[in-house]
Structures are given as structure tokens and as C-alpha cells.
mmCIF file of C-alpha atoms in Angstrom:
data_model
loop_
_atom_site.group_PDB
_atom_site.id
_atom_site.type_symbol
_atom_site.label_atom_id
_atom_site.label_comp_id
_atom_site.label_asym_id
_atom_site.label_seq_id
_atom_site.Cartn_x
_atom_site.Cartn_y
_atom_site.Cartn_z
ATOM 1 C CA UNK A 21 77.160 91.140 115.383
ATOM 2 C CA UNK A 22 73.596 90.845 113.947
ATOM 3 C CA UNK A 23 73.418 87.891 112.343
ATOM 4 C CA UNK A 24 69.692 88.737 110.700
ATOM 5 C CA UNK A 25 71.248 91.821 108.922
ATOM 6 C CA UNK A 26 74.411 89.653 107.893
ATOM 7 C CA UNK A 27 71.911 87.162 106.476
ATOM 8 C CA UNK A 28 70.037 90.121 105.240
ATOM 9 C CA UNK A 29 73.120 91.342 103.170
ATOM 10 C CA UNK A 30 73.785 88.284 101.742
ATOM 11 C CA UNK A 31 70.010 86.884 100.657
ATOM 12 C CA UNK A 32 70.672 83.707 102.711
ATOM 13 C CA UNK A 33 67.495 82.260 103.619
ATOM 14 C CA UNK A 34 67.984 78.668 104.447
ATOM 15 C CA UNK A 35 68.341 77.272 107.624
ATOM 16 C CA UNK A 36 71.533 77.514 109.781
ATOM 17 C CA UNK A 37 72.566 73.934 110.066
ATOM 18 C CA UNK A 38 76.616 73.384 110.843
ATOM 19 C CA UNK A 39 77.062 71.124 107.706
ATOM 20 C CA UNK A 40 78.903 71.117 104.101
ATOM 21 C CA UNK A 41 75.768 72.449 102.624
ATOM 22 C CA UNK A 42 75.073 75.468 104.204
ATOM 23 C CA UNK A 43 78.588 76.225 104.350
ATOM 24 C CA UNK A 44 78.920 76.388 100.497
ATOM 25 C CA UNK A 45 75.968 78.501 100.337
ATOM 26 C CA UNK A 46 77.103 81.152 102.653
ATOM 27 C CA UNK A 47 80.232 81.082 100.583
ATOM 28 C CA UNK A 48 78.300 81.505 97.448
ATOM 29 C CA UNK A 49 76.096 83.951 98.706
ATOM 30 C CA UNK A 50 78.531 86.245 100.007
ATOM 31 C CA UNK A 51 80.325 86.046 97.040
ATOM 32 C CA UNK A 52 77.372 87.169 94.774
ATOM 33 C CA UNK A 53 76.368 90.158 97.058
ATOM 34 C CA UNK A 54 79.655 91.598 98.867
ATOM 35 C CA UNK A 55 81.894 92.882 95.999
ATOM 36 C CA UNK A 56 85.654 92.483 96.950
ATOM 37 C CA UNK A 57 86.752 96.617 96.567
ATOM 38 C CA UNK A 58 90.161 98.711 97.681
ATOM 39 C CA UNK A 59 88.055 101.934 96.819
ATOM 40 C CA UNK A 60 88.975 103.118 101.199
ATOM 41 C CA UNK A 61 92.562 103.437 100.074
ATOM 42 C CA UNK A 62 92.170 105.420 97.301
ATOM 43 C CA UNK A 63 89.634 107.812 98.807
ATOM 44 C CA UNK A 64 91.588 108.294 101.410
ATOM 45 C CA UNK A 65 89.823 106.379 104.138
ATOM 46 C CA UNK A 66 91.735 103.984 106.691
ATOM 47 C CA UNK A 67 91.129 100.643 107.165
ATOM 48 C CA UNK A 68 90.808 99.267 110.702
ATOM 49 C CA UNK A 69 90.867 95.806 111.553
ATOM 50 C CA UNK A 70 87.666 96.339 113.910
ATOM 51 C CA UNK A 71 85.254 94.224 113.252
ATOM 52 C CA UNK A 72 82.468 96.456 114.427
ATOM 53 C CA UNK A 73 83.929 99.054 112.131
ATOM 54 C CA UNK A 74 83.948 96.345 109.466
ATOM 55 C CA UNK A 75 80.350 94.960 110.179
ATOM 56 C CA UNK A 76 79.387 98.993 109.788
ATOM 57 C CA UNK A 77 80.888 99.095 106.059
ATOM 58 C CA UNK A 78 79.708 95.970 104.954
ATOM 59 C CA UNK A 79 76.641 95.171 106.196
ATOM 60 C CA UNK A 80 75.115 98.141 107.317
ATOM 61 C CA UNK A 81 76.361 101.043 104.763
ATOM 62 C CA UNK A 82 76.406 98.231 102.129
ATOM 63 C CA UNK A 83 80.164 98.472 100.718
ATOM 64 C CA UNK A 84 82.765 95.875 100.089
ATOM 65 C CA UNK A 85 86.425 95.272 101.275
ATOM 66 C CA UNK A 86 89.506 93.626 100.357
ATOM 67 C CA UNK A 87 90.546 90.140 102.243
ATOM 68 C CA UNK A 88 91.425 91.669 105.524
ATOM 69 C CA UNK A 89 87.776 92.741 105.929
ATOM 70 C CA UNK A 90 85.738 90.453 103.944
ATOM 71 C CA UNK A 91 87.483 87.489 105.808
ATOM 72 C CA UNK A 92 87.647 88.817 109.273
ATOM 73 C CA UNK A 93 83.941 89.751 109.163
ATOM 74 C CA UNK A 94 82.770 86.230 107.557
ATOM 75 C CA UNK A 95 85.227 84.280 109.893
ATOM 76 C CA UNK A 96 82.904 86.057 112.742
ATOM 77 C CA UNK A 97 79.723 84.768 111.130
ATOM 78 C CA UNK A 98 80.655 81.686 110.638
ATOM 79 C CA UNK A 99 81.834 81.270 114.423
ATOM 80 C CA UNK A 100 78.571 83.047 115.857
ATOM 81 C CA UNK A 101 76.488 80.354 114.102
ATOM 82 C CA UNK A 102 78.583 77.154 115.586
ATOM 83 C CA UNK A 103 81.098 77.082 112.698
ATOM 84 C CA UNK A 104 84.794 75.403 113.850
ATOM 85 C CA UNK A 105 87.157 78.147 112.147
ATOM 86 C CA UNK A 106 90.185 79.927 112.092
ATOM 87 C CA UNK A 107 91.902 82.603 110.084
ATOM 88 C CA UNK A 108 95.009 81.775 108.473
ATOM 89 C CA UNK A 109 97.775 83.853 106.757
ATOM 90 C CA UNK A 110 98.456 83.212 103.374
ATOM 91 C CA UNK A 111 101.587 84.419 100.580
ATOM 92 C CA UNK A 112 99.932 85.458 97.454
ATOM 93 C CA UNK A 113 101.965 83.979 93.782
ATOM 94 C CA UNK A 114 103.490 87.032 92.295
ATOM 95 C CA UNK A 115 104.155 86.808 88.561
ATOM 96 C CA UNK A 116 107.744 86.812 88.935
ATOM 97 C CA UNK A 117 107.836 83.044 90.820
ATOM 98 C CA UNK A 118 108.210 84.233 94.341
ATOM 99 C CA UNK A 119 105.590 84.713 96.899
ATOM 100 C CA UNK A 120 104.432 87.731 99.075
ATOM 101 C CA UNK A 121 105.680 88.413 102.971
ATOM 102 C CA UNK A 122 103.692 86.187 105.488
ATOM 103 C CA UNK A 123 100.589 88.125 106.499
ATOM 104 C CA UNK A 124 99.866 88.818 102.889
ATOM 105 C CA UNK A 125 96.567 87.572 102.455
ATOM 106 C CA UNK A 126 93.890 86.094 105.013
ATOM 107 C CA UNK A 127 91.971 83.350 104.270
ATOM 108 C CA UNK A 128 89.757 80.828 106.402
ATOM 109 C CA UNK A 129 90.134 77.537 107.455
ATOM 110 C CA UNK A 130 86.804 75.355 108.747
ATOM 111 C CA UNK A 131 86.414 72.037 110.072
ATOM 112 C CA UNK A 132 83.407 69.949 109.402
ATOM 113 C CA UNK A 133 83.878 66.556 111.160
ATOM 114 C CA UNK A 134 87.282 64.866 110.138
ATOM 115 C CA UNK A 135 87.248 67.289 107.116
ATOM 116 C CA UNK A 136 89.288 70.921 106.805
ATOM 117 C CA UNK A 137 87.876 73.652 104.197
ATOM 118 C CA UNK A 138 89.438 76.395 102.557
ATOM 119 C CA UNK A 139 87.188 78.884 102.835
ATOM 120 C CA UNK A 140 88.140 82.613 101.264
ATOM 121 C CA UNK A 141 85.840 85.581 100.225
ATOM 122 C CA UNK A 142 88.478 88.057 99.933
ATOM 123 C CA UNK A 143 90.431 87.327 96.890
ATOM 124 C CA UNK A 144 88.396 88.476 93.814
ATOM 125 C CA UNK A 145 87.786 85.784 91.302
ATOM 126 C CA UNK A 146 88.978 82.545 93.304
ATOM 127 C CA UNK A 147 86.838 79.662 94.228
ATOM 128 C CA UNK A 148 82.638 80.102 94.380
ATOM 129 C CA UNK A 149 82.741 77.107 96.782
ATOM 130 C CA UNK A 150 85.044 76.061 99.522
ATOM 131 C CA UNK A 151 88.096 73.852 98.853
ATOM 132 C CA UNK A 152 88.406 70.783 100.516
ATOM 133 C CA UNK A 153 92.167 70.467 102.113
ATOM 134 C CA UNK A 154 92.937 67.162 100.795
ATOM 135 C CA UNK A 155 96.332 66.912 98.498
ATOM 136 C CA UNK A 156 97.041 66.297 94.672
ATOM 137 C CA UNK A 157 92.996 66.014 93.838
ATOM 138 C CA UNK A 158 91.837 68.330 91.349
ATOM 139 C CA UNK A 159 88.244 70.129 92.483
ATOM 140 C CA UNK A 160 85.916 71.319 90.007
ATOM 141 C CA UNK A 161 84.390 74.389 90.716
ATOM 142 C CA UNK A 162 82.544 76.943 89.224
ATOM 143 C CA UNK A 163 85.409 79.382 88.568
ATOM 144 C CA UNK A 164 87.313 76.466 86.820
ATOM 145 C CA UNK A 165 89.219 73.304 88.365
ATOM 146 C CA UNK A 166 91.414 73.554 91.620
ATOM 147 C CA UNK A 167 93.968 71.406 93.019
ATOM 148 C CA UNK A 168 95.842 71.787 96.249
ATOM 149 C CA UNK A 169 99.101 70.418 96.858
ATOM 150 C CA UNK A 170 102.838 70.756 99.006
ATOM 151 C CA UNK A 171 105.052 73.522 98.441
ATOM 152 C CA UNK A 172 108.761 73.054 99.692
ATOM 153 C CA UNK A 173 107.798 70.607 102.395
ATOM 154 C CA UNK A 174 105.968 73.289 104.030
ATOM 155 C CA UNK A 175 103.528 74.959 102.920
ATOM 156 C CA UNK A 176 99.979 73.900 101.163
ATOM 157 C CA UNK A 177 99.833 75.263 97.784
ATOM 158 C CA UNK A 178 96.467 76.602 96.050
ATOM 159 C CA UNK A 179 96.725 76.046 92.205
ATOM 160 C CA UNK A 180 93.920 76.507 89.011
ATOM 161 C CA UNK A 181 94.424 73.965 86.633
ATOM 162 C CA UNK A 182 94.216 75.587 83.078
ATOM 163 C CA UNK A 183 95.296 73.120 80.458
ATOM 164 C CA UNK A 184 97.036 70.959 82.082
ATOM 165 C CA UNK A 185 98.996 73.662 82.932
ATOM 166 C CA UNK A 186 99.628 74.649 86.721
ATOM 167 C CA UNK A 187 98.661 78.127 87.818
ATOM 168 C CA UNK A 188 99.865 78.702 91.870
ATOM 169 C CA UNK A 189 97.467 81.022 93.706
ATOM 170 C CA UNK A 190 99.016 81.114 97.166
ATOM 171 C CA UNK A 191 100.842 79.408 99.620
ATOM 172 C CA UNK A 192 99.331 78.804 103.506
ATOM 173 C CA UNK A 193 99.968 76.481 106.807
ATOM 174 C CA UNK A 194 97.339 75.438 108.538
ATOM 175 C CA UNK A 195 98.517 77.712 111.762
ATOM 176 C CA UNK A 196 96.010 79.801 113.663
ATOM 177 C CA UNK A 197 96.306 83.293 113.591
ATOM 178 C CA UNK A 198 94.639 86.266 115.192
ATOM 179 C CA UNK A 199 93.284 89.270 113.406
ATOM 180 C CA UNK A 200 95.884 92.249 114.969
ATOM 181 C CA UNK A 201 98.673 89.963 113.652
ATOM 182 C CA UNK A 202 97.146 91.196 109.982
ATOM 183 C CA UNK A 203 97.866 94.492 111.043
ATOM 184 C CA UNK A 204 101.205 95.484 109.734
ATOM 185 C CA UNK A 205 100.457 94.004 106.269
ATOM 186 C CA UNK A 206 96.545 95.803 106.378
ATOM 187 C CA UNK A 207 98.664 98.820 106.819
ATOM 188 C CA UNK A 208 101.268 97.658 103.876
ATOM 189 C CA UNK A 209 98.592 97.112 101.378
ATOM 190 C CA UNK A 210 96.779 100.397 102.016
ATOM 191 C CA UNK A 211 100.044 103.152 102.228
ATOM 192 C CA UNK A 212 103.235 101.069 100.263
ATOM 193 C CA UNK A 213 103.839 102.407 96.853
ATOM 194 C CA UNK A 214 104.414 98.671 96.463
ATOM 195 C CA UNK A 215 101.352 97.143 96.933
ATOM 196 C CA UNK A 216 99.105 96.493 94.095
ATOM 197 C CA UNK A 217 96.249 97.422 95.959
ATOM 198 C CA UNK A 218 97.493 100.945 96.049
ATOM 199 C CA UNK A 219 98.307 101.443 92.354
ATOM 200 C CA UNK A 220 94.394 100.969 90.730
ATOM 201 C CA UNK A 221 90.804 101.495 92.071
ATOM 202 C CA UNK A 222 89.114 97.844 91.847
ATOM 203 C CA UNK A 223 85.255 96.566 92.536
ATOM 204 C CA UNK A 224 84.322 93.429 91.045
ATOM 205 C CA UNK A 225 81.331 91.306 92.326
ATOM 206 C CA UNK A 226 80.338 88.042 91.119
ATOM 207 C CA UNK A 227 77.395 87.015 89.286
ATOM 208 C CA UNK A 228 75.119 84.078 88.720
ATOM 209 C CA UNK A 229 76.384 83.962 85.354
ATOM 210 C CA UNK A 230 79.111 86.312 85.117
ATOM 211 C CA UNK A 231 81.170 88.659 86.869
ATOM 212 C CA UNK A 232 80.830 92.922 86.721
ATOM 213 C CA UNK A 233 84.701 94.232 87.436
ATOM 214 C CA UNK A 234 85.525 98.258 87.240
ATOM 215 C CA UNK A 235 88.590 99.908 87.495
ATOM 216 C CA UNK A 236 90.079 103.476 87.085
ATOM 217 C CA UNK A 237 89.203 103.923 83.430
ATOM 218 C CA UNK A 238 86.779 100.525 82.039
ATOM 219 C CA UNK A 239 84.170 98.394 83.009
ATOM 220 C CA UNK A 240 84.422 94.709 82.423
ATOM 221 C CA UNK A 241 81.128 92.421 82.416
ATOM 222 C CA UNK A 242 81.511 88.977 81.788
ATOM 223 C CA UNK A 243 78.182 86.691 80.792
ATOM 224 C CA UNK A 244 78.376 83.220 80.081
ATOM 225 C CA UNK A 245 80.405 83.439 76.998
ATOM 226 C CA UNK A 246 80.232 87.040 76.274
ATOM 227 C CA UNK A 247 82.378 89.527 77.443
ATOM 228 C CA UNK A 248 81.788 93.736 77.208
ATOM 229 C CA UNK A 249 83.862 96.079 78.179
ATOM 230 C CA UNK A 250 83.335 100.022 78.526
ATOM 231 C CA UNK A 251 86.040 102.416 78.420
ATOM 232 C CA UNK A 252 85.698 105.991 79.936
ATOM 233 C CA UNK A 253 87.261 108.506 81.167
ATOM 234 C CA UNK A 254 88.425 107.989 84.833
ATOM 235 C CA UNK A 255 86.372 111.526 86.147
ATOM 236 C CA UNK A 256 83.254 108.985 85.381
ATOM 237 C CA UNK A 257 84.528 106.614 87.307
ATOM 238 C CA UNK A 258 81.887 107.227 90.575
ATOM 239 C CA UNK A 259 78.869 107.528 87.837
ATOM 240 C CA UNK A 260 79.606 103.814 87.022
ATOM 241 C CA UNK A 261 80.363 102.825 90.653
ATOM 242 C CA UNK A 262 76.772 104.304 91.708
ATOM 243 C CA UNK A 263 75.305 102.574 89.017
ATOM 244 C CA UNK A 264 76.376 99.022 88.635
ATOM 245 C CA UNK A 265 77.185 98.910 92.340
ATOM 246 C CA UNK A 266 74.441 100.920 93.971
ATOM 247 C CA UNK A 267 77.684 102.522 95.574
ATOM 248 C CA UNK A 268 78.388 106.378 96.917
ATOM 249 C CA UNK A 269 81.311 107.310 98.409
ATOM 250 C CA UNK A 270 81.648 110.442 100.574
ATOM 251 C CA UNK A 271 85.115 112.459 99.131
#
């Protein structure tokens, strides 16, 4: 991995040092100039879990990914540069109560001292910062406030606190897990007629003060308090990817 065109990627500029700090701004930074995409599976290009292959799409040729890449590849950085890490598998909240298969969703967990962070770049509009693993405390945060707690004696639970009102995000253990057990569910997401990821083309990147989200027929761009969104027909769909994501994508 080269960690200068990493840095590059992201416009991080500060100093490495192995503390809370930095971490948070690597999070941030990543977040504000890797966009979290599916486009691969809907142009009909397969996703490896390779990190070269992955370092090649996101750093080099300047694309995004969905949670099995973004994480993997991050995960990498953060261990190249003395970061204590590992990747763990999380079950995403489906709107029906229940929660996806194991394997579902990847997410990061890093230790700094005595304290364990939740650390995730792959799941759209989630945290800007890390999460500190510490239960029943709500964490305010620049996507809104956070709180994780204990799901059926098990599992730690991710929630967004919205008026009082408890939102679940997903459900993880803090268990170790290696990037070909992602496989199967990487291959789920990207071919099952029951994955979400396969029903709608999605880019969204975050912005200092906003967020710019497109999908198969509008464009969403959120700014402070103002919201705009463009409708269009879905043939224009790579005009707007080219031009509010500086994106081309080889048919």
C-alpha cells in the first residue's frame, strides 16, 4: 500500500501520530473525499475482496465502494501506520424489526489505550467521527446524537437518537474477523435479487456542510438547512455522475 497516495486521496496532511486525534481526522477525511457507491454492481463489474484491487479503485482510479471495500482498504491504513484494529461483522436494522445474516456489514474496531472505537466508513450517512464503545451514553456527533447499547445479551447495538426516540443501526460483537470470511455476503450483496444494494444505483459523499447523494433518476444536495433536489431522466444519470463526482465509468 502507498500510504502518500492514500493520504493523497484523502487531503490528510497532519502528522501520523497513533492518538484519538488523528484518528478522527482520518475518519473525517475519508468520509469527505471517498464517496460510499454500489455503481460496480450495476455496471456489471465484480467486486473482489483484494485489497490491491481495492487500493487500485479507490485510490488510484479515484472511485468509491460500498463497506466491504471502503472498510477493508481503511482497516489496512490504519494498521500500516501503527493503528491497533480489527474488522468486525456487523447485522444491519431492517425496517421490518429484524436484522440482516452475520457478515452483513463490516465495520472497524480500534483500540487506543484502555479505549475501543467504532470506526466505519462504509455505511453512507452514519457517524463523521468514531464512536467510542462505552454503553448507554449518548455521543454527539456531527450527523446527529449516537448511543450504543446491549442487544439480547449479546450483541452491542448502534442507535441515533432522534427525539427521544430510538433508531437501531446495527448490531456487532466485538469478535475478530478476517476479510475472505466477508466473502459470501460481498457476493450476496452484489448478485441476490434481495439485496438492496442490487435494486438502485447509489453515490453519496459527504460534505463540510452538507451531503451530495444521486441515484437512478434524482440528485439530492443537502446544505446546512437547505435541501435541492434534481429529477431527470435515468439515461442522464452518468452526465451527473461525471459532474458532481468527477466520475467515468467504462460500460
Amino acid at each position: 500500500m502507498n500510504i502518500k497516495e492514500y493520504f493523497k486521496r484523502i487531503n490528510f496532511t497532519s502528522k501520523v501520530s497513533l492518538n484519538i486525534e488523528v484518528l478522527f481526522e482520518l475518519q473525517s477525511n475519508h468520509l469527505e473525499n471517498i464517496p460510499f457507491e454500489n455503481l460496480d454492481i450495476h455496471y456489471g463489474s465484480k467486486i473482489e475482496l483484494n485489497l490491491d484491487k481495492i487500493f487500485d479503485k479507490i485510490v488510484t482510479r479515484k472511485r468509491g465502494g460500498f463497506c466491504y471495500e471502503l472498510n477493508s482498504i481503511f482497516n489496512e491504513l490504519l494498521i500500516k501506520i501503527g493503528f491497533k484494529t480489527f474488522l468486525i461483522s456487523a447485522r444491519v436494522y431492517n425496517k421490518n424489526g429484524t436484522y440482516g445474516q452475520e457478515f452483513d456489514h463490516m465495520a472497524i474496531i480500534v483500540k487506543i489505550d484502555t479505549k475501543l472505537f467504532l470506526v466505519d466508513v462504509g455505511f453512507g450517512k452514519f457517524t463523521f467521527e468514531p464512536l467510542e464503545v462505552k454503553i448507554n451514553q449518548s455521543q454527539l456527533d456531527k450527523y446527529g446524537t449516537f448511543m450504543i447499547d446491549k442487544w439480547n445479551n449479546k450483541y452491542y447495538r448502534v442507535n441515533r437518537l432522534e427525539h427521544n426516540e430510538i433508531i437501531p443501526e446495527y448490531i456487532f460483537e466485538l469478535n475478530e474477523k478476517q476479510l475472505i470470511e466477508f466473502e459470501e455476503m460481498c457476493k450476496f450483496h452484489q448478485l441476490s435479487h434481495e439485496s438492496h444494494f442490487t435494486k438502485n444505483k447509489v453515490i453519496s459523499i459527504s460534505k463540510p456542510n452538507g451531503r451530495i447523494t444521486l441515484t437512478n433518476t434524482n440528485l439530492k444536495i443537502t446544505e446546512g438547512d437547505k435541501t435541492e433536489i434534481v429529477y431527470f431522466n435515468e439515461l442522464e444519470f452518468d452526465e451527473y455522475l461525471y459532474k458532481y463526482f468527477n466520475i467515468q465509468i467504462e460500460k
